[in-house]
Amino acid sequence: MRVHISLQASDLIRSRQFYASLFGQQASLVKDDYLNFRLDEPSIHLALVQNDDAEAPSQQHFGVELPDAQTFSTWEKRALQTDNAEAVVPEPGAQCCYARANKVWIVDPDGHRWEIWHRTG
């Protein structure tokens, strides 16, 4: 099973670089107006479709729950290495949704917000 997410992107080159840095792997398929990343861990199929007129996204966000602190640390380091590292917001010890977690928030080049976390209690 793999979750599929499709997002519009105003600049596929910049988005490709951003997500390659964040995911720690290159895109699986690259076309002039489309690219995708097929991750095994976590099991995500992210598609990005070129749209020069893409409107700013709503305040919704996407999240990736990671299995342990070590994996979380790896993702947090990669988030800080993206070209949008100034928008990375760590949230250690967050209390949310009746759980405690270490989180990091990051925004992609088109303003899509990602919450990356691992549950601590």
mmCIF file of C-alpha atoms in Angstrom:
data_model
loop_
_atom_site.group_PDB
_atom_site.id
_atom_site.type_symbol
_atom_site.label_atom_id
_atom_site.label_comp_id
_atom_site.label_asym_id
_atom_site.label_seq_id
_atom_site.Cartn_x
_atom_site.Cartn_y
_atom_site.Cartn_z
ATOM 1 C CA MET A 1 0.000 0.000 0.000
ATOM 2 C CA ARG A 2 1.221 3.487 -0.838
ATOM 3 C CA VAL A 3 -0.433 6.856 -0.192
ATOM 4 C CA HIS A 4 -0.661 9.035 -3.319
ATOM 5 C CA ILE A 5 -0.576 12.828 -3.124
ATOM 6 C CA SER A 6 -0.712 15.061 -6.188
ATOM 7 C CA LEU A 7 0.201 18.748 -5.889
ATOM 8 C CA GLN A 8 0.428 21.619 -8.335
ATOM 9 C CA ALA A 9 3.836 23.249 -8.633
ATOM 10 C CA SER A 10 4.725 26.603 -10.161
ATOM 11 C CA ASP A 11 8.398 25.677 -10.690
ATOM 12 C CA LEU A 12 9.119 21.968 -11.168
ATOM 13 C CA ILE A 13 12.890 22.434 -11.146
ATOM 14 C CA ARG A 14 12.835 24.121 -7.745
ATOM 15 C CA SER A 15 10.268 21.653 -6.389
ATOM 16 C CA ARG A 16 12.349 18.733 -7.651
ATOM 17 C CA GLN A 17 15.426 20.038 -5.823
ATOM 18 C CA PHE A 18 13.431 20.738 -2.653
ATOM 19 C CA TYR A 19 11.827 17.295 -2.435
ATOM 20 C CA ALA A 20 15.018 15.460 -3.430
ATOM 21 C CA SER A 21 16.718 17.171 -0.481
ATOM 22 C CA LEU A 22 13.838 16.510 1.896
ATOM 23 C CA PHE A 23 13.301 12.873 0.889
ATOM 24 C CA GLY A 24 16.973 12.021 0.447
ATOM 25 C CA GLN A 25 16.417 10.565 -3.026
ATOM 26 C CA GLN A 26 15.940 11.717 -6.588
ATOM 27 C CA ALA A 27 12.609 11.815 -8.404
ATOM 28 C CA SER A 28 11.424 8.478 -9.795
ATOM 29 C CA LEU A 29 9.978 9.949 -12.985
ATOM 30 C CA VAL A 30 10.691 13.327 -14.576
ATOM 31 C CA LYS A 31 8.817 14.857 -17.521
ATOM 32 C CA ASP A 32 8.603 18.464 -18.727
ATOM 33 C CA ASP A 33 5.316 19.097 -16.885
ATOM 34 C CA TYR A 34 5.307 16.321 -14.268
ATOM 35 C CA LEU A 35 7.510 14.499 -11.807
ATOM 36 C CA ASN A 36 7.028 12.044 -9.021
ATOM 37 C CA PHE A 37 8.753 10.541 -6.022
ATOM 38 C CA ARG A 38 7.971 6.963 -4.989
ATOM 39 C CA LEU A 39 9.194 6.415 -1.461
ATOM 40 C CA ASP A 40 9.247 3.044 0.227
ATOM 41 C CA GLU A 41 9.665 4.372 3.763
ATOM 42 C CA PRO A 42 7.285 5.992 4.404
ATOM 43 C CA SER A 43 5.214 4.587 1.596
ATOM 44 C CA ILE A 44 4.301 7.730 -0.373
ATOM 45 C CA HIS A 45 3.823 8.447 -4.057
ATOM 46 C CA LEU A 46 4.104 12.220 -4.446
ATOM 47 C CA ALA A 47 3.271 13.644 -7.864
ATOM 48 C CA LEU A 48 4.004 17.255 -8.810
ATOM 49 C CA VAL A 49 2.228 18.744 -11.823
ATOM 50 C CA GLN A 50 3.448 21.949 -13.470
ATOM 51 C CA ASN A 51 0.892 24.746 -13.226
ATOM 52 C CA ASP A 52 2.193 28.255 -13.857
ATOM 53 C CA ASP A 53 -1.059 29.683 -12.515
ATOM 54 C CA ALA A 54 -1.058 27.658 -9.293
ATOM 55 C CA GLU A 55 -2.828 29.566 -6.558
ATOM 56 C CA ALA A 56 -1.389 29.712 -3.080
ATOM 57 C CA PRO A 57 -2.404 26.604 -1.152
ATOM 58 C CA SER A 58 -4.923 26.717 1.671
ATOM 59 C CA GLN A 59 -3.828 26.341 5.268
ATOM 60 C CA GLN A 60 -4.157 22.576 5.109
ATOM 61 C CA HIS A 61 -1.019 20.541 5.565
ATOM 62 C CA PHE A 62 0.412 17.121 4.885
ATOM 63 C CA GLY A 63 2.202 14.997 7.431
ATOM 64 C CA VAL A 64 4.672 12.169 7.686
ATOM 65 C CA GLU A 65 4.771 10.200 10.930
ATOM 66 C CA LEU A 66 8.133 8.540 11.379
ATOM 67 C CA PRO A 67 8.775 5.383 13.418
ATOM 68 C CA ASP A 68 11.573 6.524 15.753
ATOM 69 C CA ALA A 69 13.847 9.354 16.921
ATOM 70 C CA GLN A 70 16.736 8.343 14.651
ATOM 71 C CA THR A 71 14.597 8.459 11.509
ATOM 72 C CA PHE A 72 13.110 11.760 12.663
ATOM 73 C CA SER A 73 16.609 13.199 13.170
ATOM 74 C CA THR A 74 17.576 12.189 9.627
ATOM 75 C CA TRP A 75 14.499 13.884 8.143
ATOM 76 C CA GLU A 76 14.999 17.016 10.273
ATOM 77 C CA LYS A 77 18.609 17.315 9.050
ATOM 78 C CA ARG A 78 17.491 16.916 5.449
ATOM 79 C CA ALA A 79 14.781 19.558 5.938
ATOM 80 C CA LEU A 80 17.451 21.965 7.139
ATOM 81 C CA GLN A 81 19.471 21.277 3.972
ATOM 82 C CA THR A 82 16.674 22.213 1.555
ATOM 83 C CA ASP A 83 16.682 25.540 -0.274
ATOM 84 C CA ASN A 84 13.864 26.630 2.034
ATOM 85 C CA ALA A 85 15.659 25.867 5.317
ATOM 86 C CA GLU A 86 14.800 29.306 6.723
ATOM 87 C CA ALA A 87 11.155 28.182 6.807
ATOM 88 C CA VAL A 88 11.895 25.073 8.928
ATOM 89 C CA VAL A 89 10.231 25.321 12.332
ATOM 90 C CA PRO A 90 11.206 22.729 14.954
ATOM 91 C CA GLU A 91 8.546 21.892 17.529
ATOM 92 C CA PRO A 92 10.121 19.567 20.112
ATOM 93 C CA GLY A 93 7.799 18.083 22.740
ATOM 94 C CA ALA A 94 4.650 19.238 20.950
ATOM 95 C CA GLN A 95 1.312 18.341 22.507
ATOM 96 C CA CYS A 96 -1.247 17.809 19.758
ATOM 97 C CA CYS A 97 -4.119 15.489 18.925
ATOM 98 C CA TYR A 98 -3.961 13.850 22.364
ATOM 99 C CA ALA A 99 -0.333 12.841 21.877
ATOM 100 C CA ARG A 100 3.153 14.182 22.487
ATOM 101 C CA ALA A 101 5.615 14.304 19.596
ATOM 102 C CA ASN A 102 8.777 15.900 18.317
ATOM 103 C CA LYS A 103 7.920 17.762 15.132
ATOM 104 C CA VAL A 104 9.451 19.860 12.436
ATOM 105 C CA TRP A 105 7.406 21.964 10.013
ATOM 106 C CA ILE A 106 8.636 22.828 6.525
ATOM 107 C CA VAL A 107 7.126 24.651 3.559
ATOM 108 C CA ASP A 108 7.775 23.640 -0.055
ATOM 109 C CA PRO A 109 8.442 26.181 -2.839
ATOM 110 C CA ASP A 110 4.699 26.546 -3.534
ATOM 111 C CA GLY A 111 3.683 27.060 0.101
ATOM 112 C CA HIS A 112 2.513 23.498 0.860
ATOM 113 C CA ARG A 113 3.076 22.884 4.568
ATOM 114 C CA TRP A 114 4.529 19.557 5.743
ATOM 115 C CA GLU A 115 4.516 18.304 9.330
ATOM 116 C CA ILE A 116 7.164 15.679 10.015
ATOM 117 C CA TRP A 117 7.071 13.999 13.397
ATOM 118 C CA HIS A 118 7.572 11.007 15.619
ATOM 119 C CA ARG A 119 5.356 10.229 18.562
ATOM 120 C CA THR A 120 7.022 10.326 21.982
ATOM 121 C CA GLY A 121 4.008 9.689 24.191
#
